[in-house]
Amino acid sequence: VHDDLPAMDDDDLRRGKPSCHRAFDEATAILAGDALQTRAFEVLAEPDTHSNPDARCELVVALARATGARGMVGGQMIDMVSEGQALTSQQITRLQALKTGRLIQFSAEAGAILGRAGMSQRHLLAAYGRDLGASVQIADDLLDAVGTTEETGKTTGKDAAAGKATLVAVLGVERARAQAEALASQASAQLESFGAK
């Protein structure tokens, strides 16, 4: 909800429907986004989420780290201040690892926390989420560059128009696609030690 606001990506569509600030207004969108974020922490802290309070606390801390200044919020800030600047592929990878990757990494790691997995398994699942998150972000950037609004459910071509730093802009479509595929394979490889699980 926040990402679509005029101050951020200024997107009129989300999943083929008017984004929250278009369907209602900006104030409602800000409050809806705030409410959804705080609800996520509430859900993680509820006893129904896990019987062990330590597990619930770990989930809350992990989500806070993934979404805060050293995670999604920090990545979004880097994204905004770098518009129109020429970033290296390493800088873009860091930006995207924070903006998108940390939340997907948390999603993978949360299962390990809930399952009370050991640290080695937790690290493998976090690495899986990190690599998957990087792949997903490149795929999203590819869709913005070569997809249609009908396919994506959101306005396409906005990254280039806004001068956003993406790997598609730096590497080109084919090399970015190859990078996304390599990251997806790398993510899968992180799970090999789990076997049939």
XYZ file of C-alpha atoms in Angstrom:
197
model
C 0.000 0.000 0.000
C 2.763 2.427 0.950
C 4.882 1.491 -2.079
C 2.108 2.620 -4.460
C 1.727 6.094 -2.920
C 2.609 9.154 -5.036
C 5.608 9.856 -2.783
C 7.004 6.398 -3.581
C 6.261 4.535 -6.843
C 3.097 6.522 -7.655
C 1.300 3.485 -9.050
C -2.387 3.612 -9.924
C -2.811 -0.163 -10.208
C -2.118 -3.130 -7.945
C -3.073 -6.634 -9.066
C -5.228 -5.183 -11.836
C -7.292 -2.970 -9.527
C -6.950 0.648 -8.431
C -4.275 0.960 -5.759
C -5.487 1.910 -2.289
C -4.794 5.632 -2.607
C -6.688 5.690 -5.917
C -9.638 3.628 -4.669
C -9.895 5.755 -1.516
C -7.403 8.560 -0.799
C -3.815 9.027 0.314
C -4.596 9.407 4.013
C -6.595 6.181 3.993
C -3.781 4.407 2.153
C -1.185 5.559 4.703
C -3.356 4.431 7.594
C -4.237 1.127 5.884
C -0.538 0.413 5.290
C 0.296 1.287 8.885
C -2.528 -0.940 10.161
C -1.413 -3.874 8.018
C 2.188 -3.571 9.209
C 1.237 -3.457 12.870
C -1.204 -6.350 12.352
C 1.689 -8.490 11.081
C 3.535 -8.029 14.387
C 0.344 -8.696 16.321
C -0.170 -12.002 14.486
C 3.430 -13.077 15.154
C 3.061 -12.307 18.874
C -0.214 -14.210 19.344
C -0.069 -17.504 21.286
C -1.835 -19.256 18.384
C 1.215 -18.559 16.226
C 3.459 -20.714 18.423
C 3.164 -22.103 21.951
C 6.751 -21.093 22.764
C 7.028 -17.378 23.637
C 10.719 -17.453 22.632
C 9.729 -18.455 19.105
C 7.171 -15.648 18.946
C 9.746 -13.112 20.155
C 12.277 -14.344 17.571
C 9.671 -13.939 14.826
C 8.868 -10.372 15.904
C 12.545 -9.388 16.045
C 13.306 -11.051 12.699
C 10.411 -9.251 10.997
C 11.427 -5.926 12.548
C 14.959 -6.361 11.207
C 13.698 -7.391 7.767
C 11.346 -4.447 7.428
C 13.229 -1.690 9.244
C 16.031 0.701 8.405
C 18.478 -2.131 7.675
C 15.880 -3.966 5.607
C 12.923 -3.029 3.429
C 12.661 0.597 4.587
C 16.394 1.160 4.085
C 16.247 -0.406 0.630
C 13.280 1.748 -0.326
C 15.147 4.861 0.802
C 18.192 3.911 -1.266
C 15.849 3.249 -4.195
C 14.278 6.706 -3.905
C 17.504 8.678 -3.506
C 19.193 6.810 -6.356
C 16.564 7.633 -8.983
C 18.283 9.070 -12.021
C 21.744 8.026 -10.813
C 23.934 5.449 -12.483
C 24.465 2.666 -9.946
C 26.732 -0.335 -10.379
C 25.259 -3.814 -10.452
C 26.695 -4.349 -6.937
C 24.924 -1.261 -5.609
C 21.665 -2.339 -7.227
C 22.037 -5.846 -5.802
C 22.453 -4.367 -2.299
C 19.472 -2.051 -2.756
C 17.287 -4.933 -3.916
C 18.571 -7.297 -1.219
C 17.284 -4.822 1.333
C 14.126 -3.644 -0.393
C 12.696 -6.989 -1.502
C 15.130 -9.680 -0.495
C 15.035 -9.156 3.266
C 11.284 -9.671 3.442
C 11.413 -12.834 1.332
C 14.402 -13.992 3.369
C 12.351 -13.486 6.537
C 9.491 -15.481 5.039
C 11.792 -18.451 4.517
C 13.523 -18.030 7.854
C 10.205 -17.786 9.726
C 9.499 -21.444 8.995
C 12.813 -22.384 10.593
C 11.985 -20.259 13.631
C 8.536 -21.820 13.947
C 9.990 -25.309 13.512
C 12.727 -24.536 16.078
C 15.348 -25.594 13.545
C 19.019 -25.449 14.433
C 21.124 -22.487 13.374
C 22.732 -24.293 10.423
C 19.326 -25.119 8.944
C 18.086 -21.637 9.727
C 21.068 -20.119 7.883
C 20.410 -22.343 4.855
C 16.753 -21.321 4.744
C 17.717 -17.655 5.138
C 20.200 -18.021 2.252
C 17.475 -19.693 0.183
C 15.150 -16.764 0.885
C 17.881 -14.215 0.120
C 18.684 -15.796 -3.262
C 15.020 -16.308 -4.099
C 14.287 -12.688 -3.167
C 17.012 -11.439 -5.488
C 15.647 -13.581 -8.303
C 12.087 -12.395 -7.691
C 13.156 -8.733 -7.782
C 14.939 -9.172 -11.106
C 11.903 -11.026 -12.484
C 9.687 -8.137 -11.356
C 12.027 -5.649 -13.040
C 11.946 -7.761 -16.224
C 8.142 -7.753 -16.188
C 8.174 -3.976 -15.797
C 10.522 -3.688 -18.780
C 8.970 -6.199 -21.191
C 5.552 -7.098 -19.756
C 2.171 -5.530 -20.267
C -0.234 -4.015 -17.765
C -2.645 -6.865 -18.494
C 0.017 -9.471 -17.646
C 1.334 -7.802 -14.518
C -1.769 -6.148 -13.085
C 0.175 -2.914 -12.646
C 1.498 -0.130 -14.826
C 4.590 -1.261 -16.746
C 7.539 0.764 -18.023
C 7.598 2.874 -14.875
C 11.122 1.906 -13.767
C 12.778 3.264 -16.896
C 10.547 6.348 -16.956
C 11.433 7.148 -13.328
C 15.142 6.447 -13.840
C 15.032 3.607 -11.292
C 18.182 1.615 -10.710
C 17.523 -1.953 -11.868
C 19.704 -4.787 -13.092
C 17.666 -4.761 -16.314
C 18.823 -1.181 -16.920
C 22.471 -2.086 -16.229
C 22.722 -5.589 -17.713
C 20.014 -5.575 -20.365
C 17.057 -7.954 -20.607
C 18.890 -11.154 -21.550
C 21.710 -10.869 -19.012
C 19.256 -9.873 -16.281
C 17.093 -12.899 -17.150
C 20.168 -15.149 -16.953
C 21.071 -13.619 -13.572
C 17.548 -14.281 -12.247
C 17.726 -17.890 -13.401
C 21.172 -18.361 -11.825
C 19.908 -16.953 -8.519
C 16.852 -19.240 -8.608
C 19.148 -22.237 -9.135
C 21.401 -21.050 -6.338
C 18.359 -20.722 -4.071
C 17.329 -24.298 -4.840
C 20.846 -25.517 -4.124
C 20.608 -24.035 -0.610
C 17.897 -26.610 0.116
C 19.753 -29.738 -1.069
C 20.771 -30.841 2.418
C 17.108 -31.032 3.429
C 16.535 -33.921 1.016
C 12.892 -34.932 0.557
C 11.794 -32.473 3.254
